[in-house]
Short mmCIF file of C-alpha atoms and ligand atoms in Angstrom, two decimals:
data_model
loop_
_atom_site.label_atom_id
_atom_site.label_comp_id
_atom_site.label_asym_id
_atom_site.label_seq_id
_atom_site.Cartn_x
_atom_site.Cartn_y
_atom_site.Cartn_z
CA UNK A 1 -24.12 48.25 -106.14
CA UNK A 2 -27.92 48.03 -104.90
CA UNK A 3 -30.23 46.40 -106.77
CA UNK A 4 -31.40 47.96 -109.47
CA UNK A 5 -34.95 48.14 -108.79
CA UNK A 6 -34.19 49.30 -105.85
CA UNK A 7 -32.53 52.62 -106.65
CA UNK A 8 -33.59 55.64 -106.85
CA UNK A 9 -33.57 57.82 -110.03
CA UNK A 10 -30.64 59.64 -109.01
CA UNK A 11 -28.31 56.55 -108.03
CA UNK A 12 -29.48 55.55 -111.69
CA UNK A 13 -27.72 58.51 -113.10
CA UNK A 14 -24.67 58.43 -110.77
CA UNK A 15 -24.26 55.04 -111.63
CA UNK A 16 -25.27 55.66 -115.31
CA UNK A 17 -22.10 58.52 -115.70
CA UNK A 18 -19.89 56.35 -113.82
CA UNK A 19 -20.29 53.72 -116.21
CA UNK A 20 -19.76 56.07 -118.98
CA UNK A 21 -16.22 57.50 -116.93
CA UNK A 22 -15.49 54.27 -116.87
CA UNK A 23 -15.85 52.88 -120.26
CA UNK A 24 -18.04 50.09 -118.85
CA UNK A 25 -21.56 49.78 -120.52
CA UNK A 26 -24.75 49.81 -119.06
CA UNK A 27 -28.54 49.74 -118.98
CA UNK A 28 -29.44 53.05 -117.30
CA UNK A 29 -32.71 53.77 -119.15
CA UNK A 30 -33.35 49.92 -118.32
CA UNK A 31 -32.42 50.43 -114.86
CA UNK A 32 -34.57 53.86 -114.49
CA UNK A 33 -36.83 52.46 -115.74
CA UNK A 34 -37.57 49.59 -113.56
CA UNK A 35 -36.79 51.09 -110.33
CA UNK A 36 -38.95 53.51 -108.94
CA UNK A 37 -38.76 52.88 -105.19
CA UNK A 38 -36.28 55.10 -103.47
CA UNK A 39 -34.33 52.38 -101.41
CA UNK A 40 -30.91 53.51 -99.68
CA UNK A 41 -30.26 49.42 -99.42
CA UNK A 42 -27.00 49.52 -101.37
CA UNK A 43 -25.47 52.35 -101.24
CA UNK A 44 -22.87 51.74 -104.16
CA UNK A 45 -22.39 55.37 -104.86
CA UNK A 46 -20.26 57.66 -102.79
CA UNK A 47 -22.82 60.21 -102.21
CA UNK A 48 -25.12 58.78 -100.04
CA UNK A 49 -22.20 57.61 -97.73
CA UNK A 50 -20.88 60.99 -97.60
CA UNK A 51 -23.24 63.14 -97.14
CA UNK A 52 -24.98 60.66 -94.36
CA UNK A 53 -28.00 61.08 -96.26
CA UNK A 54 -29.91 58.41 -98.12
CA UNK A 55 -30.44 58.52 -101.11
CA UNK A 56 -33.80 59.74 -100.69
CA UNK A 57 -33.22 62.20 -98.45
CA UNK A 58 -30.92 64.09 -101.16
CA UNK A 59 -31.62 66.64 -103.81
CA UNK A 60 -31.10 66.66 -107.00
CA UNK A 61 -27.52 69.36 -106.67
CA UNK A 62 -26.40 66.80 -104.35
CA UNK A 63 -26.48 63.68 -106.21
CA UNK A 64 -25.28 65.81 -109.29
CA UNK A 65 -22.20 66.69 -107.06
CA UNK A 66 -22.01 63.10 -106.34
CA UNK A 67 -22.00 62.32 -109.39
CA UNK A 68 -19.25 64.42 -110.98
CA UNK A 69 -16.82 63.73 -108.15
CA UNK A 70 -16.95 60.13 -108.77
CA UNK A 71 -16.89 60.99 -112.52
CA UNK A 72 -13.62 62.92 -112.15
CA UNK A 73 -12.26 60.59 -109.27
CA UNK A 74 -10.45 58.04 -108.97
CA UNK A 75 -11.32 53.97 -109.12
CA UNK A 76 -12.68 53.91 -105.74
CA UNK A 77 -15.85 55.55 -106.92
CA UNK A 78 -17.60 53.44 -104.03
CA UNK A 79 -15.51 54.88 -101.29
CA UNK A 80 -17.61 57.64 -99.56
CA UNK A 81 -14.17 59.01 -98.58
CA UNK A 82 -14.49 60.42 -102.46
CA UNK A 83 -17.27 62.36 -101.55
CA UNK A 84 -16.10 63.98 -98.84
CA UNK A 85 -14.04 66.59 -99.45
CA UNK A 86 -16.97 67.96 -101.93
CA UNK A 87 -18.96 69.57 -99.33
CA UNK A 88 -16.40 70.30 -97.60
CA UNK A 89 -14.48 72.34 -100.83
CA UNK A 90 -17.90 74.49 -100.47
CA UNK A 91 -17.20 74.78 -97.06
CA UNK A 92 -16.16 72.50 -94.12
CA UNK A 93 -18.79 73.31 -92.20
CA UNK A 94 -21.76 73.19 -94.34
CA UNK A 95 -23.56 69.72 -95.45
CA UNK A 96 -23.92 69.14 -98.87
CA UNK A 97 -28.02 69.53 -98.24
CA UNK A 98 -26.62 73.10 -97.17
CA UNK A 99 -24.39 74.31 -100.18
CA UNK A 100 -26.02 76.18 -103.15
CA UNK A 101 -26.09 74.94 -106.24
CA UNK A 102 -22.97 77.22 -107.71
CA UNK A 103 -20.92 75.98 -104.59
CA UNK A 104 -22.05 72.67 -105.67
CA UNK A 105 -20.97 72.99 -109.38
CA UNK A 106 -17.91 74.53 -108.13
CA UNK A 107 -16.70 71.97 -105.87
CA UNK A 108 -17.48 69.58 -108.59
CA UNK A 109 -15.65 71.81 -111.17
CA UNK A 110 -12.53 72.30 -108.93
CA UNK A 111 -12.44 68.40 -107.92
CA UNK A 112 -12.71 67.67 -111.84
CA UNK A 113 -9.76 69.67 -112.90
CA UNK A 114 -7.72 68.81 -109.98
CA UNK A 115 -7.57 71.66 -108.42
CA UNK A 116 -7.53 72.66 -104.44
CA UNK A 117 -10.92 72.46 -102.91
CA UNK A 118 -10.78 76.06 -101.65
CA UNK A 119 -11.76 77.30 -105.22
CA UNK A 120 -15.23 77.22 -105.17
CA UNK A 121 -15.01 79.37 -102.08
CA UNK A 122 -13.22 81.74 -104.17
CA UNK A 123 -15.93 81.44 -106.95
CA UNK A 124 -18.79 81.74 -104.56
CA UNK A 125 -17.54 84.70 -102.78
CA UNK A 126 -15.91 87.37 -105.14
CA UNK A 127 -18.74 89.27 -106.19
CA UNK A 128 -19.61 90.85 -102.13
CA UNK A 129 -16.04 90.62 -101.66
CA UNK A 130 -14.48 92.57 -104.78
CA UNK A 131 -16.90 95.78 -104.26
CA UNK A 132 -16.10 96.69 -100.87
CA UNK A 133 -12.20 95.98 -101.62
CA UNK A 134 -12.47 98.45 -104.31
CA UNK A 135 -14.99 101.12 -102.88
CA UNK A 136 -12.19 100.94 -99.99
CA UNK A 137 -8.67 101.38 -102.12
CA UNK A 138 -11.06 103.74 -104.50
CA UNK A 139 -11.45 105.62 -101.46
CA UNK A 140 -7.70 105.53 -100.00
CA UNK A 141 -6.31 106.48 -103.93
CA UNK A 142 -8.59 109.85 -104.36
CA UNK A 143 -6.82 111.71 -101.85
CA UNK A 144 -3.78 110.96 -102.87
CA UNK A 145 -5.15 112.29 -106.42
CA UNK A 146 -6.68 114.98 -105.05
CA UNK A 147 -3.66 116.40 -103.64
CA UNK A 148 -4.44 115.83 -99.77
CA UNK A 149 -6.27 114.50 -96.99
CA UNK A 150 -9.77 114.91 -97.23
CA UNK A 151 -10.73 114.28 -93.62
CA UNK A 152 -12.20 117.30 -91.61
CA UNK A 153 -9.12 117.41 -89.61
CA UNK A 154 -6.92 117.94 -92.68
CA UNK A 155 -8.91 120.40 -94.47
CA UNK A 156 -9.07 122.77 -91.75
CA UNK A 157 -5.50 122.55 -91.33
CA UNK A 158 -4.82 122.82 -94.95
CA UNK A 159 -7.28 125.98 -94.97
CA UNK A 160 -5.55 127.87 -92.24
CA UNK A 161 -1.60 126.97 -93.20
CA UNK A 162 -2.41 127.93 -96.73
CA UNK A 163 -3.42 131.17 -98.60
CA UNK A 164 -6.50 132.75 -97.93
CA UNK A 165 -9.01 132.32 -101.49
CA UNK A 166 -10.24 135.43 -102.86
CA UNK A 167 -9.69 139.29 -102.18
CA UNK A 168 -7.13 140.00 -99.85
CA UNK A 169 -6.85 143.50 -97.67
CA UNK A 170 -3.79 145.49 -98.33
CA UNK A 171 -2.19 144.47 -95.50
CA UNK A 172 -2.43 141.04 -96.31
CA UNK A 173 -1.14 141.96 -99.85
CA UNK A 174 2.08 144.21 -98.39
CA UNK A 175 2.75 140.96 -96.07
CA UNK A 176 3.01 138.83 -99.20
CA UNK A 177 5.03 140.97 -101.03
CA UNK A 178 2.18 141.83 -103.64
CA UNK A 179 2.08 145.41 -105.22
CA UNK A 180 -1.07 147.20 -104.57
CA UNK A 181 -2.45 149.64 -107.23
CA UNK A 182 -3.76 152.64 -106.01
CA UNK A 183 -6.58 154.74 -106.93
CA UNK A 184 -4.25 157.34 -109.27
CA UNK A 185 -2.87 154.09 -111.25
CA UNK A 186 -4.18 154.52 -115.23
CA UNK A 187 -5.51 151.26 -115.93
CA UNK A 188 -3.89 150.15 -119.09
CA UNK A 189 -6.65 150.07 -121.81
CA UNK A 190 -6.60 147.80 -124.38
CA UNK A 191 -6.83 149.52 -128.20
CA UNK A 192 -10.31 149.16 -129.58
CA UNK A 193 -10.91 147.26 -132.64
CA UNK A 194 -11.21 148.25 -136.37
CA UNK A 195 -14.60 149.60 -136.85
CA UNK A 196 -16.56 147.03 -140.08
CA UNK A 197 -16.93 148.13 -142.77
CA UNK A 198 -20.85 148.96 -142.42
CA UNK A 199 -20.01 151.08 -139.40
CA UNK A 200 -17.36 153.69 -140.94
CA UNK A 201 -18.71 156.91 -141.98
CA UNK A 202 -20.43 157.77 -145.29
CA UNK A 203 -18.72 159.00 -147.94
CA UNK A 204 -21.76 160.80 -149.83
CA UNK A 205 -21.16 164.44 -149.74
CA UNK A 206 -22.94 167.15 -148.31
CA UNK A 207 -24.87 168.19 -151.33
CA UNK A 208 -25.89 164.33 -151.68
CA UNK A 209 -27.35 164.72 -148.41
CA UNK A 210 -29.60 167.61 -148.78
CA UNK A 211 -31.00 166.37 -151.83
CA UNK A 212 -31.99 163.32 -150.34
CA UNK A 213 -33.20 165.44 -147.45
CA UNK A 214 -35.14 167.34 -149.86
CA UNK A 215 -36.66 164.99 -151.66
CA UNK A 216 -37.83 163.27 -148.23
CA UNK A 217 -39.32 166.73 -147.31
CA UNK A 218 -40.82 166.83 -150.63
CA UNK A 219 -42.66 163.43 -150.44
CA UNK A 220 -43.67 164.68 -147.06
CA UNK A 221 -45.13 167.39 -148.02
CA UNK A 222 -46.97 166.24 -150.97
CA UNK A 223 -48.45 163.28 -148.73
CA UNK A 224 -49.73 165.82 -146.55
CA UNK A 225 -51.37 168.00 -148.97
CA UNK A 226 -52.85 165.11 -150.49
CA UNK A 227 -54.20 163.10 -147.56
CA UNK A 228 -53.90 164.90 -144.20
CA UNK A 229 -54.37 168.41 -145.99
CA UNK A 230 -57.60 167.30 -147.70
CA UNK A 231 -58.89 165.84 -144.31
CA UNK A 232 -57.58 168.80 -142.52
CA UNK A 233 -59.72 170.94 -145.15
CA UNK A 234 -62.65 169.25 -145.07
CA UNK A 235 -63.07 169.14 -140.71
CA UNK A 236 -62.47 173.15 -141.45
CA UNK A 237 -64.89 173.66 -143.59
CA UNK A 238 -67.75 171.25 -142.03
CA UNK A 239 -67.04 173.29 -138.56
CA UNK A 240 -67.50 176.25 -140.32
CA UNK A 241 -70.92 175.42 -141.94
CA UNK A 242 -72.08 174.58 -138.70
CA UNK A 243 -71.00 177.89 -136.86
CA UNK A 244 -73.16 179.44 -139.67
CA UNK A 245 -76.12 177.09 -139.38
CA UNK A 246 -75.54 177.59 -135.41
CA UNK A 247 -76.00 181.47 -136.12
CA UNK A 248 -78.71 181.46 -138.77
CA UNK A 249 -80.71 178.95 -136.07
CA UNK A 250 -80.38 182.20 -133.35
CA UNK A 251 -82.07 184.65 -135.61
CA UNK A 252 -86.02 184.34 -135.92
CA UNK A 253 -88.07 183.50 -139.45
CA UNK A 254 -89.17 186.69 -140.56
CA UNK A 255 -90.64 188.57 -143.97
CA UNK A 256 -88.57 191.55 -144.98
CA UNK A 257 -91.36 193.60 -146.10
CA UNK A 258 -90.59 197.11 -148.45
CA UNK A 259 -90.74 200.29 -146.34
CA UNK A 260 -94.30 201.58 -145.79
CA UNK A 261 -93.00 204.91 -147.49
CA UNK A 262 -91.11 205.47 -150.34
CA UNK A 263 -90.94 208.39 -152.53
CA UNK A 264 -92.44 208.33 -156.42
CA UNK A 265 -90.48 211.39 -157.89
CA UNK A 266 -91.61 215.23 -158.35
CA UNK A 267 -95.49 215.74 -159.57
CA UNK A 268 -94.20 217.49 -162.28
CA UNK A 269 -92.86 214.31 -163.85
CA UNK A 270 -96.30 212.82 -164.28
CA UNK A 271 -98.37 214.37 -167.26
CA UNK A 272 -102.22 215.02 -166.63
CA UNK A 273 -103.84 212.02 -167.23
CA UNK A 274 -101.11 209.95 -166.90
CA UNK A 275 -100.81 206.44 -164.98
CA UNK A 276 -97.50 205.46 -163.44
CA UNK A 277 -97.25 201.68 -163.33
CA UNK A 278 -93.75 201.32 -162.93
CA UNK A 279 -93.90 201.31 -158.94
CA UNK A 280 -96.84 198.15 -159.26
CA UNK A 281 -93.97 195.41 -158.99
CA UNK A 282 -91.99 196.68 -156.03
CA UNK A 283 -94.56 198.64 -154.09
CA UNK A 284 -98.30 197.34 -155.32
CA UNK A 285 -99.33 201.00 -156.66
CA UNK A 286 -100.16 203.25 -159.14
CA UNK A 287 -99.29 206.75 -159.09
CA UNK A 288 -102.08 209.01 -161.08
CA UNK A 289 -102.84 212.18 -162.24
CA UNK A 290 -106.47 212.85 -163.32
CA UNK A 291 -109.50 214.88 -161.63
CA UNK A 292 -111.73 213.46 -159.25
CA UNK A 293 -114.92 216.16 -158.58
CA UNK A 294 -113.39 218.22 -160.95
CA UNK A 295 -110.02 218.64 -158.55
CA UNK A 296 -106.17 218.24 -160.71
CA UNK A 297 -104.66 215.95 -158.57
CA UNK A 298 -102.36 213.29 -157.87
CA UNK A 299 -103.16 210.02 -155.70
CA UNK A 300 -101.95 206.41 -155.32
CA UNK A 301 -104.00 203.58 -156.11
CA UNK A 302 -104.11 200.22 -154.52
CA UNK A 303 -102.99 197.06 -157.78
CA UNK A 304 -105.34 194.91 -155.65
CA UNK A 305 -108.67 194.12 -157.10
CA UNK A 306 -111.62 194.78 -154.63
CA UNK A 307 -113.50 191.74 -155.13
CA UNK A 308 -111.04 188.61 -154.44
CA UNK A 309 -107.66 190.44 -154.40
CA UNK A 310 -106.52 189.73 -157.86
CA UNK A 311 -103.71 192.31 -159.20
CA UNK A 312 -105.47 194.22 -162.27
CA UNK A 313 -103.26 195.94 -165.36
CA UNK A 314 -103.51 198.97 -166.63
CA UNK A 315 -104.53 199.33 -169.78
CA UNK A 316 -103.56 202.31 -171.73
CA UNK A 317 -105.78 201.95 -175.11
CA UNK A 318 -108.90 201.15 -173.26
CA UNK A 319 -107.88 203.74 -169.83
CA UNK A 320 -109.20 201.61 -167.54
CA UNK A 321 -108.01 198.69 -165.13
CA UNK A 322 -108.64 195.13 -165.88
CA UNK A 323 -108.84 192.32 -163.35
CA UNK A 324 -107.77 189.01 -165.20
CA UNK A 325 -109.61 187.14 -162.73
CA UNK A 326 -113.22 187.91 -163.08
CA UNK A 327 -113.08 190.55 -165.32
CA UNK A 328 -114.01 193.79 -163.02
CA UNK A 329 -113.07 196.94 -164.74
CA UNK A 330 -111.80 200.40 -163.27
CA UNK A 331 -111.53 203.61 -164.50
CA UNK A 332 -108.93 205.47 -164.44
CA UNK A 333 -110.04 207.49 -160.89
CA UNK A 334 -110.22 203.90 -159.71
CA UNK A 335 -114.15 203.53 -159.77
CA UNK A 336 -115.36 200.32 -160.48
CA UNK A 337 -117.84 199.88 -163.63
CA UNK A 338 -117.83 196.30 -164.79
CA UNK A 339 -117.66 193.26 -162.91
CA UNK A 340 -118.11 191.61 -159.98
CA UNK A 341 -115.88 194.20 -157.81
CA UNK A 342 -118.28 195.44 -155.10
CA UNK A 343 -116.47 198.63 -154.82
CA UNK A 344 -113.87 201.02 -156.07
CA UNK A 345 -110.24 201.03 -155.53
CA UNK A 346 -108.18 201.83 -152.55
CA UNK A 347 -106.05 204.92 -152.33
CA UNK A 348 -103.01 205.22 -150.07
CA UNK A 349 -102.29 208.47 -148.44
CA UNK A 350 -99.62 210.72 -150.47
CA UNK A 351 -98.23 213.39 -149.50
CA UNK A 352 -95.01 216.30 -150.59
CA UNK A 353 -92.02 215.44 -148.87
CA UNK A 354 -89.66 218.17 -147.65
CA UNK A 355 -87.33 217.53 -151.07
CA UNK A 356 -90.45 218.21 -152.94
CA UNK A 357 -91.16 214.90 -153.99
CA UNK A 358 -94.14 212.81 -153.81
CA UNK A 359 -94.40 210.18 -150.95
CA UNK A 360 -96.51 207.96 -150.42
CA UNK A 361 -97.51 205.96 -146.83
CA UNK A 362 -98.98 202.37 -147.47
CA UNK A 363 -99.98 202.44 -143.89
CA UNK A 364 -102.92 204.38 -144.28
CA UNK A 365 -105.98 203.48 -146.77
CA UNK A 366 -108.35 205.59 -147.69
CA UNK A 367 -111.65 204.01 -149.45
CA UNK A 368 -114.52 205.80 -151.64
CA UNK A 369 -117.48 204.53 -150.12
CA UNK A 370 -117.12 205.93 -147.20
CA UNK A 371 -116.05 209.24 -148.05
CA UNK A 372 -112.24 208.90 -147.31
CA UNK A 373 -111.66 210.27 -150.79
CA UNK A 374 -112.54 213.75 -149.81
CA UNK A 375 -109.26 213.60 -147.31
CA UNK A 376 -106.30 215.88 -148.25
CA UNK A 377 -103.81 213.29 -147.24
CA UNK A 378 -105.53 211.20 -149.52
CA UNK A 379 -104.30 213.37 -152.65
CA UNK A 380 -101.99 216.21 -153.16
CA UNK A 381 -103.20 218.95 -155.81
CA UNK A 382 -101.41 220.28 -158.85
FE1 LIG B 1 -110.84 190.93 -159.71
FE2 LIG B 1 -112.54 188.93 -159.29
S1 LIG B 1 -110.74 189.40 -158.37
S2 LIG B 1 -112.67 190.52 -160.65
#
């Protein structure tokens, strides 16, 4: 054993579970503790010996492995024989500076239980060993489960010996002993299925049907009359107002005026002295029988007042025109006497129509003040 203060930290431990393997006690911590120069002076241990290191020069797996083979070997715990076979459990070849730390703990492991040194080999190397093994037999058993080789060789020999996949020619068929339908063989149908129950036929009866059809009709009919009918109406009767309104819009604006002429009735009708005022309204005339110069006759007057164009009346107790307007008064020959009428009445021209009545022409006037009066068409004598 070295010196104590001259050990290193590991040799402390080595020689700390040795001592404990042993039974013997011991001051490790002591001896840690006061050696802290790594010194290969004494080797006592094994491990230095046999790995040819000092004690210094090894790591920490090393001295561990040191450590448990002296632990788990025999009495000659000094002998760096011990150590020997450690690194060389891992592998002959390799130094214990060399070996992992598993190969380490395994060569330490095997040596503890007694075991042959070539287990940690077989710990260290399964796992890259195992996979191929089994990609390999994995490989060499699917075949076989497959049914056949599965090289290219094999395939296309298994291809060509054995029955060609899918349709095959007639020919083919007839050489294999297969029947071949022809184009006249009835395909056997299979029986269709039981209609449901919402698919069978209705049972309702014929007159059940045309009532319903009715009524649909009906409903039809009253939605048309009600909504389309009414629109229907309406574009009908708005196209027709505006044909009208298109055909008033090509006739002109015009007055319908009476007829200039227009028969009165027979002269005998009218009594001497008498004033007809039942053509004012229609026509704007009187029809008159009186004298004028001492002459029976009958002439038409003018209703339109002489000075501003009022409409006079007739009035029968007084026999004389009135104008409402201004108050000019007429007599009954039509001359004016009070008021602010300048002149007499107007006379249109009368004549005897072919039936013997009296017509009269409002186209032509005849006045008094300038003699007109004294013109036969402006009278016709009785
Ligand atoms: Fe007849 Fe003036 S209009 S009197």
């Amino acid at each position: 054993m070295a010196k104590k203060d001259k050990m290193s930290v590991e040799e402390m431990l080595a020689a700390a579970r040795a001592s404990d393997g042993s039974g013997s006690g011991g001051d490790p911590p002591a001896a840690a503790a006061e050696s802290t120069e790594p010194q290969a002076e004494a080797p006592s241990s094994a491990t230095p010996a046999a790995s040819g290191k000092k004690p210094s020069a090894m790591s920490v797996e090393e001295m561990l492995a040191a450590a448990r083979a002296e632990k788990a070997g025999a009495a000659a715990s000094d002998k760096p024989a011990a150590a020997a076979p450690k690194p060389a459990a891992a592998g002959p070849k390799k130094k214990p500076g060399q070996m992992s730390v598993e190969e380490m703990l395994a060569a330490a492991r095997g040596e503890k239980a007694g075991a042959a040194p070539a287990q940690p080999a077989a710990k260290a190397s399964p796992k890259p060993a195992a996979k191929p093994a089994a990609a390999k037999a994995a490989a060499k058993a699917a075949p076989a489960a497959a049914g056949g080789p599965k090289d290219t060789a094999s395939i296309l020999a298994a291809a060509r010996s054995a029955t060609k996949p899918g349709p095959i020619s007639k020919a083919e068929a007839a050489a294999q002993g297969k029947t071949v339908p022809t184009g006249k063989t009835k395909l056997a149908v299979p029986p269709m299925p039981a209609k449901p129950s919402y698919a069978k036929a209705s049972t309702a009866t014929s007159a059940e049907r045309r009532g319903f059809l009715a009524l649909t009709l009906g409903s039809l009919g009253v939605y048309l009359s009600s909504a389309v009918g009414i629109g229907f109406g309406t574009i009908i009767a708005t196209n027709l107002l505006w044909l009208l309104g298109l055909a008033r819009y090509m006739f002109p604006n015009i007055l319908t005026e009476p007829p200039t002429k227009f028969k009165v009735g027979f002269p005998d009708e009218l009594a001497p002295g008498q004033v007809a005022t039942k053509f004012k309204a229609q026509f704007g005339v009187w029809i008159v029988r009186d004298e004028y110069d001492g002459v029976p006759q009958i002439f038409a007057l003018q209703s339109v007042c002489t000075h501003l164009g009022c409409t006079p009346n007739w009035l029968e107790g007084e026999q004389k025109f009135k104008c409402p307007c201004h108050g000019s008064g007429f007599y009954k020959d039509g001359i004016n006497f009070e008021g602010p009428a300048p002149r007499p009445l107007e006379r249109f021209a009368i004549r005897l129509a072919d039936d013997g009545q009296l017509e009269v022409d409002k186209s032509r006037k005849y006045k008094e003040e300038i003699g007109q009066w004294s013109d036969s068409a402006s009278y016709v004598t009785v």
